[in-house]
Amino acid sequence: MSRFRVFAGVLMRGRGGGRQWLLGGPACRRLDPARGCSSGAAPIPSAVVSSSGYVEEMYFAWLEDRKNVHESWDAYFYNIQASSPSGEAGDRRPSSLLQGRALSRSPHMEQKVVEDHLAVHTLIRAYQIRGHHVAQLDPLGILEADLDSFVPSDLITTIDKLGFYSLDESDLDRSFQLPATTFIGGKDTTLPLREIIRRLEKSYCGHIGVEFMFINNMDQCQWIRQKFETPGIMQFTNNEKRTLLARLIRSTRFEDFLARKWSSEKRFGLEGCEVLIPALKTIIDKSSASGIDSVIMGMPHRGRLNVLANVIRKDLDQIFCQFDPKLEAADEGSGDVKYHLGMYHKRINRETDRNITLSLMANPSHLEAVDPVVQGKAKAEQFYRGDSQGKQVMSILIHGDAAFAGQGVVYETFHLSELPSYTTHGTIHVVVNNQIGFTTDPRVARSSPYPTDVARVVNAPIFHVNADDPEAVMYVCRVAAEWRSTFNKDVVIDLVSYRRFGHNEMDEPMFTQPLMYKQIRRQVHVLKKYSDKLIAEGVVTLQEYEEEVAKYDKICEEAYTSSKDEKILHIRHWLDSPWRDFFTEEGEPKKMSCAPTGLDEEVLQHIGLAASSVPLEDFNIHPGVTRILRGRADLVKNRQVDWALAEYMAFGSLLKDGIHVRLSGQDVERGTFSHRHHVLHDQKVDKHICVPMNHLWAGQAPYTVCNSSLSEYGVLGFELGFAMASPNALILWEAQFGDFHNTAQCIIDQFISPGQAKWVRNNGIVLLLPHGMEGMGPEHSSARPERFLQMSKDDPDHFPVFSGDFEVQQLYDCNWMVVNCSTPANYCHVLRRQILLPFRKPLIIFTPKSLLRHPDARSTFDDLTEGTKFKRLIPDKGPVSGDPAQVKRAIFCTGKVYYELAKERKQRKLENDIAIIRLEQISPFPFDLVRVETEKYSNAELVWCQEEHKNMGYYDYVRPRFLTVLANKKPIWYVGRDPAAAPATGNKSTHLNELNRFMDTAFNLSAFLGKDL
């Protein structure tokens, strides 16, 4: 209690000023006018007047200065004086009873009163901070939700705990002034201690546990206190209760129906947390009422079919037919299991009578991987609508407890939540807390007390709630939706529940959690509990309840009957991101050709001028940037482009045509290698920036370039989601170095590579991966092209039929495009082709580092003007093209190594003997163009040369395809680094020795004589 004594001493010395806050004077008015401290005098409650100790405290304060107390107390004491004899009234003396008590008052007594009030205020704060630790959250009653049975010593769980505050049982009926930071009093400003504790227990230790006191915003904390402390605030009308019951019936009976019909099928049901369905519908209802008309959702497999059926409103027969093993697959792709599929549906919200669009994103089994994808798509929809505050579009993420605590992408996603170019203005997170992983006990699955503690890093309030109390759940969901609407910040709902069966319905959980599952088998279903409650309250009758159950059972049976008529599974019926105007009604491209990617000379000159100047007056740029812009101006004057200028040409021309361009990643505004400088910074004015790309044309599309957080997994997932929203946008993610993309491997492997095959989902995202062996060590050299090529689906042993527009058809058939451009012009063309194609495929570009400033890595305007296009293969235009029959060796390569080969060939004077051909598009493999080159150099030895190690890079991909072109009649020899475990050496000398060694092999015309294949 020493801290109270010190503070009390200060208050005693300060007298008037300090006591104003304690006793409810003007300081209280400044803190919170709504607390009843700023209006006119109100009658003093008789219960308060009868508490003589409290009356004394008010009186002594009044004696010092009548302004020390509230107007109601001033009026009270003034009336007493007025009723006294005139002499006494003039001396401001109260009744003889109070006067006697005043004479007997000692300084020690005054200090004790102050200490006790401070103790009660601290007690209130203790419940606000730690009340959730003793809340009744576990519906099974066997575990503590925070994994700890310890009861905080400052919570009054037993009478003896009052001693912590130097109070005892005799103080329970004393009244205390309530601080401005609580709402438990309602309209009362004082309460007896017994009632204070009772109301705090009800607010914070019942079926709802609230974590919010870590939030550093006073207004937000007060808002939450008001929502959970105000007496009688958690009220529901009978209509609301009936709606809740009906939704709970649908949720429960849907799972029961699936269990009856397909008892041996995996379905990852929602049993044990059936309240999720009414919870989500409540969030959507409340959000719709506040103006939201589009909700993007992401969730794991558990409960997904139920959400599709009862929240998104997917036709039940379409769900039920998925269980039919005889259902044939359409030729749209490989498909996915039913509990991974997504859905897009626009409907009327029955509660608000407003249109709402619901999109549940398809996702893999990689838990939480869909989180940033959802956020990216939500951000894109907000961007294209001009919804800068998130008032029309929002996201909801459903999580499992083990994954929410264990998966790092959750943390990465949270850290995007308030970044200007990534915020979705608040996401509602719903954790289905089964209190178990697959078989893993939470006590060995996380170090934090709750699975939701990660949300504290962004000051998101966390509402824990017992999922067996449907009304408590609905109230929490209502508050969460209001929070998001009010503050545009994330919020977490922790549905503390259980999993009635194992990880899937075939699993036996008793192996590992015997005590838990003995209790679960005894557990009464939440529907039974709640229906009994409403019947007892007279809200519904037993007959009404049974009729509602029978009504939904009939709907399921009818859908089951009609599902048997479905013979073919169409994945596109489950598409989560349709582009209806982009494709035909059947989802096919409107044409199978690509418009030319060349540009008008005037456009090139206009963009070149903008790229080499500053569009704002009195803008002070760095001298180094001035030199860069001057260099660009010189290039434009000479009708040349380097890499940075070629990118400018591609982006600027697309912006002119109304195509939004978004470039995201680490340090992309300047560029890792200081070549881009798309954002200029005023050197004299802080935060004064200029993006010249947004000043190119009147009425142009906006250009977004944004440095991301230091995350690959989360940010690449976000950009993938952004690219889903519209086909008429070029969305690019650039890795700081290509090597780092592997921390986002899950997004690449599970979404980008197979996304169209699994979910019929087109996506045109572009990955820019800096790549090249330049002696920078094993982590700054390789973008791992072998991994992308291994996942490319074109058949190495099948020589395609060349018909129609073969280039476009081949692109349409592939799962993604992999290129390594060796010229700036080709880089510009491939970016423009990405938008001009009649469909969308992911594009993987291995971008250069040293070539950014290489004097030979330049293109002319002639390579970009009208009539030009992307070159999948660049043939040798040198002396060898004049007499190809005399060429002794044809070297095929890709990327930067071409310049090293060309330099070495020139030094050795072998321009007439050796041809060097560049593969710019590696996948899909340009069979037609490679065949032309091999036939041209029919007498030459064929070599594939790469700077990567033999077990990496491109060789394993191109070799079988070359052999197919050659009908296995001729070998394709390998030249490059030997196989290795690391992608590059960290020693500069070793790097140069390796380079010299394979250069010698490449130009030694007898290197392969007498060698076996």
Coordinates of C-alpha atoms in Angstrom, one line a residue, residues 242-722:
R242 CA -35.3 -16.4 -32.6
T243 CA -33.0 -15.5 -35.5
L244 CA -30.0 -16.7 -33.5
L245 CA -31.7 -20.0 -32.8
A246 CA -32.7 -20.5 -36.4
R247 CA -29.1 -20.0 -37.5
L248 CA -27.8 -22.3 -34.9
I249 CA -30.3 -25.0 -36.1
R250 CA -29.0 -24.6 -39.7
S251 CA -25.4 -24.8 -38.6
T252 CA -25.9 -27.9 -36.4
R253 CA -28.4 -29.8 -38.6
F254 CA -26.1 -29.3 -41.7
E255 CA -23.3 -31.1 -39.9
D256 CA -25.7 -33.8 -38.7
F257 CA -27.0 -34.3 -42.2
L258 CA -23.5 -34.8 -43.6
A259 CA -22.6 -37.2 -40.8
R260 CA -25.7 -39.3 -41.5
K261 CA -25.2 -39.4 -45.3
W262 CA -21.4 -39.7 -45.5
S263 CA -20.3 -41.1 -42.2
S264 CA -17.0 -42.4 -43.6
E265 CA -16.0 -39.2 -45.5
K266 CA -13.7 -36.5 -44.4
R267 CA -15.5 -33.2 -44.2
F268 CA -13.7 -31.4 -41.3
G269 CA -17.0 -30.5 -39.6
L270 CA -17.8 -27.7 -37.3
E271 CA -19.1 -29.8 -34.4
G272 CA -18.2 -28.2 -31.1
C273 CA -18.2 -24.7 -32.5
E274 CA -21.5 -24.6 -34.4
V275 CA -21.9 -21.0 -33.1
L276 CA -19.4 -19.9 -35.8
I277 CA -22.2 -19.7 -38.4
P278 CA -24.5 -17.3 -36.5
A279 CA -21.3 -15.4 -35.4
L280 CA -20.2 -14.7 -39.0
K281 CA -23.7 -13.8 -40.0
T282 CA -24.0 -11.4 -37.1
I283 CA -20.7 -9.7 -38.2
I284 CA -21.9 -9.5 -41.8
D285 CA -25.4 -8.1 -40.7
K286 CA -23.9 -5.5 -38.5
S287 CA -21.3 -4.5 -41.1
S288 CA -23.9 -4.4 -43.8
A289 CA -25.9 -2.0 -41.7
S290 CA -22.9 0.3 -41.4
G291 CA -22.5 0.5 -45.2
I292 CA -20.3 -2.5 -46.1
D293 CA -21.4 -4.2 -49.4
S294 CA -18.5 -6.5 -50.1
V295 CA -16.9 -9.0 -47.7
I296 CA -13.7 -11.0 -48.6
M297 CA -13.3 -14.0 -46.4
G298 CA -10.5 -16.5 -45.8
M299 CA -10.6 -19.6 -43.6
P300 CA -9.1 -23.1 -43.1
H301 CA -10.8 -26.4 -44.0
R302 CA -12.6 -26.9 -40.6
G303 CA -16.2 -25.8 -41.0
R304 CA -15.7 -24.6 -44.6
L305 CA -18.6 -26.6 -46.1
N306 CA -20.9 -25.2 -43.4
V307 CA -19.8 -21.6 -44.1
L308 CA -20.3 -22.2 -47.9
A309 CA -23.8 -23.5 -47.3
N310 CA -25.1 -21.2 -44.5
V311 CA -23.1 -18.0 -44.8
I312 CA -22.1 -17.7 -48.5
R313 CA -25.3 -19.6 -49.5
K314 CA -23.8 -22.0 -52.0
D315 CA -26.5 -24.3 -53.4
L316 CA -26.6 -27.4 -51.2
D317 CA -26.9 -29.8 -54.1
Q318 CA -23.6 -28.4 -55.4
I319 CA -22.0 -29.2 -52.1
F320 CA -23.6 -32.6 -51.7
C321 CA -22.6 -33.8 -55.2
Q322 CA -19.0 -33.3 -54.2
F323 CA -19.3 -36.4 -52.0
D324 CA -20.2 -38.5 -55.0
P325 CA -17.2 -40.6 -56.0
K326 CA -18.6 -41.1 -59.5
L327 CA -18.8 -37.4 -60.2
E328 CA -16.7 -36.8 -63.3
A329 CA -14.3 -33.9 -63.5
A330 CA -14.7 -31.3 -66.3
D331 CA -11.6 -30.6 -68.4
E332 CA -10.9 -27.3 -66.6
G333 CA -8.0 -28.4 -64.4
S334 CA -7.0 -30.8 -61.7
G335 CA -9.5 -29.4 -59.2
D336 CA -9.2 -29.6 -55.4
V337 CA -10.9 -31.3 -52.5
K338 CA -14.3 -29.9 -51.5
Y339 CA -13.1 -28.3 -48.3
H340 CA -10.5 -26.1 -50.1
L341 CA -12.8 -24.6 -52.7
G342 CA -14.0 -21.0 -52.7
M343 CA -17.1 -19.2 -53.8
Y344 CA -18.3 -15.8 -54.9
H345 CA -21.9 -14.8 -54.4
K346 CA -23.9 -11.6 -54.5
R347 CA -27.2 -11.6 -52.6
I348 CA -29.6 -9.6 -50.5
N349 CA -28.8 -9.4 -46.8
R350 CA -32.1 -10.3 -45.2
E351 CA -31.5 -8.4 -42.0
T352 CA -30.6 -5.1 -43.7
D353 CA -32.4 -5.6 -47.1
R354 CA -29.2 -4.4 -48.8
N355 CA -27.0 -6.0 -51.5
I356 CA -23.9 -7.7 -50.3
T357 CA -21.2 -9.6 -52.1
L358 CA -19.5 -12.4 -50.3
S359 CA -16.3 -14.0 -51.5
L360 CA -14.7 -17.0 -49.7
M361 CA -11.2 -17.5 -51.0
A362 CA -10.0 -20.9 -52.1
N363 CA -7.0 -22.0 -50.2
P364 CA -4.6 -24.9 -49.7
S365 CA -4.1 -27.0 -46.6
H366 CA -1.2 -24.7 -45.6
L367 CA -3.0 -23.1 -42.7
E368 CA -3.0 -19.3 -42.6
A369 CA -1.4 -19.0 -46.1
V370 CA -4.6 -17.4 -47.4
D371 CA -4.5 -14.6 -44.8
P372 CA -2.4 -12.1 -46.9
V373 CA -4.1 -13.1 -50.1
V374 CA -7.5 -12.1 -48.6
Q375 CA -6.0 -8.8 -47.5
G376 CA -4.6 -8.1 -50.9
K377 CA -7.8 -8.7 -52.7
A378 CA -9.7 -6.6 -50.2
K379 CA -7.2 -3.8 -50.6
A380 CA -7.6 -4.0 -54.4
E381 CA -11.4 -3.8 -54.3
Q382 CA -11.1 -0.8 -52.0
F383 CA -8.6 0.8 -54.3
Y384 CA -10.7 0.3 -57.5
R385 CA -13.8 1.6 -55.8
G386 CA -12.1 4.6 -54.3
D387 CA -13.0 3.3 -50.8
S388 CA -10.1 5.0 -49.0
Q389 CA -11.5 4.4 -45.5
G390 CA -12.8 0.8 -45.9
K391 CA -16.4 1.8 -45.6
Q392 CA -17.6 -0.4 -48.4
V393 CA -15.2 -3.4 -48.5
M394 CA -13.9 -5.4 -45.6
S395 CA -12.2 -8.7 -44.8
I396 CA -12.9 -11.4 -42.3
L397 CA -10.3 -14.0 -41.5
I398 CA -11.2 -17.3 -39.7
H399 CA -8.3 -19.1 -38.0
G400 CA -7.6 -22.2 -35.9
D401 CA -6.1 -21.7 -32.5
A402 CA -2.9 -23.8 -33.2
A403 CA -2.2 -22.2 -36.6
F404 CA -2.9 -18.6 -35.3
A405 CA -0.3 -19.0 -32.7
G406 CA 2.2 -21.1 -34.7
Q407 CA 2.2 -19.7 -38.2
G408 CA 4.6 -16.8 -38.9
V409 CA 2.5 -15.5 -41.8
V410 CA -0.1 -14.4 -39.2
Y411 CA 2.4 -12.0 -37.7
E412 CA 3.5 -10.8 -41.2
T413 CA -0.1 -10.2 -42.1
F414 CA -0.8 -8.2 -38.9
H415 CA 2.2 -6.0 -39.7
L416 CA 0.7 -5.0 -43.0
S417 CA -2.5 -3.9 -41.3
E418 CA -1.7 -0.3 -40.8
L419 CA 0.9 0.3 -43.6
P420 CA -0.5 3.0 -46.0
S421 CA -0.2 0.9 -49.2
Y422 CA -1.4 -2.3 -47.5
T423 CA -4.0 -1.4 -44.9
T424 CA -7.5 -2.7 -45.4
H425 CA -8.8 -0.4 -42.6
G426 CA -9.5 -3.2 -40.2
T427 CA -10.0 -6.9 -40.4
I428 CA -12.2 -9.0 -38.1
H429 CA -10.4 -12.1 -37.1
V430 CA -12.4 -15.0 -35.7
V431 CA -10.4 -17.8 -34.0
V432 CA -12.1 -21.2 -33.8
N433 CA -10.3 -22.2 -30.6
N434 CA -10.7 -25.9 -30.4
Q435 CA -8.1 -25.9 -27.6
I436 CA -6.1 -28.5 -29.5
G437 CA -4.1 -28.8 -32.7
F438 CA -4.2 -32.0 -34.7
T439 CA -3.2 -34.1 -31.7
T440 CA -1.0 -31.5 -30.0
D441 CA -2.0 -30.1 -26.6
P442 CA -1.8 -26.3 -26.5
R443 CA 0.4 -26.5 -23.5
V444 CA 3.2 -27.7 -25.8
A445 CA 2.0 -25.8 -28.9
R446 CA 2.6 -22.2 -27.8
S447 CA 4.5 -20.2 -25.3
S448 CA 1.9 -17.4 -25.1
P449 CA -1.0 -17.6 -22.6
Y450 CA -3.6 -17.3 -25.4
P451 CA -3.4 -18.3 -29.1
T452 CA -4.4 -14.8 -29.9
D453 CA -1.5 -12.9 -28.3
V454 CA 0.1 -12.1 -31.6
A455 CA -2.7 -9.6 -32.2
R456 CA -1.4 -7.4 -29.3
V457 CA 1.4 -6.1 -31.5
V458 CA -1.0 -4.0 -33.5
N459 CA -3.2 -2.9 -30.5
A460 CA -6.1 -5.0 -31.7
P461 CA -8.6 -5.7 -28.9
I462 CA -9.2 -9.4 -28.2
F463 CA -12.6 -10.7 -27.1
H464 CA -12.5 -14.2 -25.7
V465 CA -15.9 -15.8 -25.4
N466 CA -17.3 -19.1 -24.3
A467 CA -18.7 -20.6 -27.5
D468 CA -21.4 -22.5 -25.6
D469 CA -23.0 -19.2 -24.8
P470 CA -24.5 -18.1 -28.1
E471 CA -25.8 -14.8 -26.9
A472 CA -22.4 -13.8 -25.5
V473 CA -20.9 -14.7 -28.8
M474 CA -23.4 -12.6 -30.8
Y475 CA -22.8 -9.7 -28.5
V476 CA -19.0 -9.9 -29.0
C477 CA -19.5 -10.1 -32.8
R478 CA -21.7 -7.1 -32.7
V479 CA -19.1 -5.1 -30.8
A480 CA -16.3 -6.3 -33.1
A481 CA -18.2 -5.1 -36.1
E482 CA -18.9 -1.8 -34.5
W483 CA -15.2 -1.5 -33.5
R484 CA -14.1 -2.0 -37.0
S485 CA -16.6 0.5 -38.3
T486 CA -15.7 3.1 -35.7
F487 CA -11.9 2.8 -35.6
N488 CA -11.0 1.0 -38.8
K489 CA -8.6 -1.3 -36.9
D490 CA -8.2 -5.0 -36.6
V491 CA -10.1 -6.9 -33.9
V492 CA -10.0 -10.5 -32.7
I493 CA -12.8 -12.8 -31.5
D494 CA -11.6 -15.9 -29.7
L495 CA -14.3 -18.5 -29.8
V496 CA -13.3 -20.9 -27.0
S497 CA -14.9 -24.1 -28.0
Y498 CA -13.9 -27.8 -28.6
R499 CA -13.7 -30.3 -31.4
R500 CA -16.3 -33.0 -31.0
F501 CA -14.4 -35.5 -33.2
G502 CA -10.8 -35.9 -34.1
H503 CA -8.8 -33.8 -36.6
N504 CA -11.1 -35.4 -39.2
E505 CA -14.1 -37.6 -38.7
M506 CA -12.0 -40.8 -39.1
D507 CA -9.4 -39.9 -36.5
E508 CA -9.4 -41.2 -33.0
P509 CA -8.7 -38.4 -30.5
M510 CA -8.8 -40.6 -27.4
F511 CA -5.3 -41.8 -28.2
T512 CA -3.8 -38.5 -27.2
Q513 CA -6.5 -36.6 -25.3
P514 CA -8.5 -39.1 -23.3
L515 CA -9.7 -36.9 -20.5
M516 CA -10.8 -34.1 -22.8
Y517 CA -12.7 -36.5 -25.0
K518 CA -14.4 -38.2 -22.1
Q519 CA -15.8 -34.8 -21.2
I520 CA -16.7 -34.0 -24.8
R521 CA -18.7 -37.2 -25.1
R522 CA -20.7 -36.0 -22.1
Q523 CA -21.1 -32.5 -23.4
V524 CA -24.6 -31.4 -24.2
H525 CA -24.8 -29.8 -27.7
V526 CA -25.0 -26.0 -27.7
L527 CA -28.2 -26.2 -29.8
K528 CA -29.9 -28.3 -27.1
K529 CA -28.7 -25.9 -24.4
Y530 CA -29.9 -22.8 -26.2
S531 CA -33.2 -24.1 -27.4
D532 CA -34.1 -25.3 -23.9
K533 CA -33.2 -21.8 -22.6
L534 CA -35.5 -20.0 -25.1
I535 CA -38.3 -22.5 -24.5
A536 CA -38.0 -21.9 -20.7
E537 CA -38.0 -18.1 -21.3
G538 CA -41.1 -18.5 -23.5
V539 CA -39.3 -17.0 -26.5
V540 CA -40.2 -20.0 -28.6
T541 CA -42.3 -23.1 -28.1
L542 CA -41.2 -26.6 -28.4
Q543 CA -43.4 -27.1 -31.4
E544 CA -41.9 -24.0 -33.1
Y545 CA -38.4 -25.3 -32.5
E546 CA -39.2 -28.7 -33.9
E547 CA -40.8 -27.2 -36.9
E548 CA -37.7 -25.2 -37.6
V549 CA -35.6 -28.2 -37.4
A550 CA -37.9 -30.2 -39.7
K551 CA -38.0 -27.4 -42.2
Y552 CA -34.2 -27.3 -42.6
D553 CA -33.9 -31.1 -42.6
K554 CA -36.4 -31.1 -45.5
I555 CA -34.3 -28.6 -47.4
C556 CA -31.2 -30.8 -47.0
E557 CA -33.1 -33.9 -48.2
E558 CA -34.5 -32.2 -51.3
A559 CA -31.0 -30.9 -52.1
Y560 CA -29.6 -34.3 -51.6
T561 CA -32.1 -35.8 -54.1
S562 CA -31.3 -33.2 -56.7
S563 CA -27.6 -33.6 -56.2
K564 CA -27.8 -37.0 -57.7
D565 CA -28.6 -35.5 -61.1
E566 CA -25.1 -33.8 -61.2
K567 CA -22.8 -35.9 -63.3
I568 CA -19.9 -33.5 -64.0
L569 CA -18.0 -31.3 -61.5
H570 CA -17.4 -27.8 -62.9
I571 CA -14.7 -26.1 -60.8
R572 CA -15.6 -22.8 -62.3
H573 CA -18.9 -22.9 -60.3
W574 CA -16.6 -22.5 -57.2
L575 CA -14.6 -19.5 -58.6
D576 CA -13.9 -16.9 -55.9
S577 CA -12.8 -14.1 -58.2
P578 CA -14.7 -14.0 -61.5
W579 CA -13.8 -11.6 -64.3
R580 CA -17.0 -11.7 -66.2
D581 CA -16.4 -8.9 -68.7
F582 CA -12.9 -10.1 -69.5
F583 CA -13.8 -13.6 -70.6
T584 CA -16.8 -15.1 -72.5
E585 CA -19.7 -16.4 -70.5
E586 CA -18.1 -19.8 -70.6
G587 CA -15.0 -18.4 -69.0
E588 CA -12.9 -18.6 -72.2
P589 CA -10.7 -15.9 -73.8
K590 CA -12.5 -13.7 -76.3
K591 CA -9.7 -14.2 -78.8
M592 CA -6.5 -16.2 -79.2
S593 CA -4.1 -13.5 -80.4
C594 CA -2.0 -10.8 -78.8
A595 CA -1.9 -7.2 -80.0
P596 CA 1.5 -5.8 -80.9
T597 CA 3.6 -4.6 -78.0
G598 CA 5.5 -1.9 -79.9
L599 CA 5.0 1.8 -79.2
D600 CA 4.7 5.0 -81.2
E601 CA 7.9 7.1 -81.3
E602 CA 6.0 10.1 -79.9
V603 CA 5.0 8.0 -76.8
L604 CA 8.6 6.9 -76.3
Q605 CA 9.9 10.5 -76.5
H606 CA 7.1 11.7 -74.1
I607 CA 7.8 9.0 -71.5
G608 CA 11.6 9.5 -71.9
L609 CA 11.3 13.2 -71.2
A610 CA 9.1 12.6 -68.1
A611 CA 11.5 9.9 -66.8
S612 CA 14.5 12.3 -67.0
S613 CA 12.9 15.4 -65.4
V614 CA 11.1 16.5 -62.2
P615 CA 7.5 17.6 -62.9
L616 CA 7.2 19.8 -59.7
E617 CA 8.7 23.3 -59.4
D618 CA 11.0 24.1 -56.5
F619 CA 11.7 20.5 -55.8
N620 CA 15.2 19.9 -54.6
I621 CA 16.5 16.5 -55.6
H622 CA 19.8 14.9 -54.6
P623 CA 22.8 15.6 -56.9
G624 CA 23.3 11.9 -57.5
V625 CA 19.7 11.7 -58.7
T626 CA 20.3 14.7 -60.9
R627 CA 23.1 12.8 -62.6
I628 CA 20.9 9.8 -63.1
L629 CA 18.2 11.9 -64.7
R630 CA 20.7 13.7 -66.9
G631 CA 22.0 10.3 -68.0
R632 CA 18.4 9.2 -69.0
A633 CA 18.0 12.4 -70.9
D634 CA 21.2 11.7 -72.9
L635 CA 19.9 8.2 -73.6
V636 CA 16.5 9.5 -74.9
K637 CA 18.3 12.1 -77.0
N638 CA 20.3 9.2 -78.6
R639 CA 17.1 7.1 -78.9
Q640 CA 18.4 4.5 -76.5
V641 CA 17.0 2.9 -73.4
D642 CA 18.7 1.1 -70.5
W643 CA 16.9 -1.2 -68.1
A644 CA 15.4 1.4 -65.9
L645 CA 14.2 3.5 -68.9
A646 CA 12.7 0.4 -70.6
E647 CA 10.7 -0.3 -67.4
Y648 CA 9.5 3.3 -67.5
M649 CA 8.4 2.9 -71.1
A650 CA 6.4 -0.2 -70.2
F651 CA 4.7 1.2 -67.2
G652 CA 4.1 4.7 -68.6
S653 CA 2.5 3.3 -71.8
L654 CA 0.2 1.0 -69.9
L655 CA -0.8 3.9 -67.6
K656 CA -1.7 5.9 -70.7
D657 CA -4.1 3.1 -71.7
G658 CA -5.9 3.2 -68.4
I659 CA -4.0 0.2 -66.9
H660 CA -3.2 0.5 -63.2
V661 CA 0.4 -0.5 -62.4
R662 CA 1.4 -1.5 -58.9
L663 CA 5.0 -2.3 -58.0
S664 CA 5.6 -3.6 -54.5
G665 CA 8.5 -5.1 -52.5
Q666 CA 11.5 -4.3 -50.4
D667 CA 13.1 -1.0 -51.5
V668 CA 11.4 -0.9 -54.9
E669 CA 10.8 2.9 -54.8
R670 CA 14.5 3.5 -55.3
G671 CA 15.4 0.0 -56.4
T672 CA 17.8 -2.3 -54.6
F673 CA 20.5 -1.3 -57.0
S674 CA 19.7 2.4 -57.1
H675 CA 18.6 2.3 -60.7
R676 CA 14.8 3.0 -60.5
H677 CA 14.2 6.2 -58.5
H678 CA 10.4 6.2 -59.1
V679 CA 9.9 8.2 -55.9
L680 CA 11.9 11.4 -55.6
H681 CA 12.6 13.0 -52.3
D682 CA 12.9 16.7 -51.6
Q683 CA 16.3 17.2 -49.9
K684 CA 15.1 20.2 -48.0
V685 CA 11.5 19.3 -47.0
D686 CA 10.8 16.2 -45.0
K687 CA 8.2 13.8 -46.4
H688 CA 7.9 15.9 -49.6
I689 CA 8.0 13.4 -52.4
C690 CA 7.3 13.3 -56.1
V691 CA 6.3 10.3 -58.3
P692 CA 6.9 11.5 -61.8
M693 CA 5.1 8.4 -63.2
N694 CA 1.9 9.9 -62.0
H695 CA 2.4 13.1 -64.0
L696 CA 2.7 11.5 -67.5
W697 CA -0.7 12.0 -69.0
A698 CA -4.0 13.8 -68.3
G699 CA -6.5 11.2 -67.2
Q700 CA -4.0 8.4 -66.9
A701 CA -4.4 5.4 -64.6
P702 CA -2.7 5.7 -61.2
Y703 CA 0.7 4.3 -60.6
T704 CA 1.4 2.8 -57.1
V705 CA 5.0 2.1 -56.1
C706 CA 5.4 1.1 -52.5
N707 CA 8.2 -0.1 -50.3
S708 CA 7.0 -3.1 -48.3
S709 CA 7.7 -4.4 -44.9
L710 CA 10.7 -6.8 -44.7
S711 CA 8.5 -9.7 -45.6
E712 CA 8.3 -12.0 -48.6
Y713 CA 5.6 -14.6 -47.6
G714 CA 3.1 -12.0 -46.4
V715 CA 3.8 -9.4 -49.1
L716 CA 3.9 -11.7 -52.1
G717 CA 0.6 -13.3 -50.8
F718 CA -0.9 -9.8 -50.5
E719 CA 0.1 -8.8 -54.1
L720 CA -1.2 -12.1 -55.4
G721 CA -4.6 -11.3 -53.8
F722 CA -4.4 -7.7 -55.2

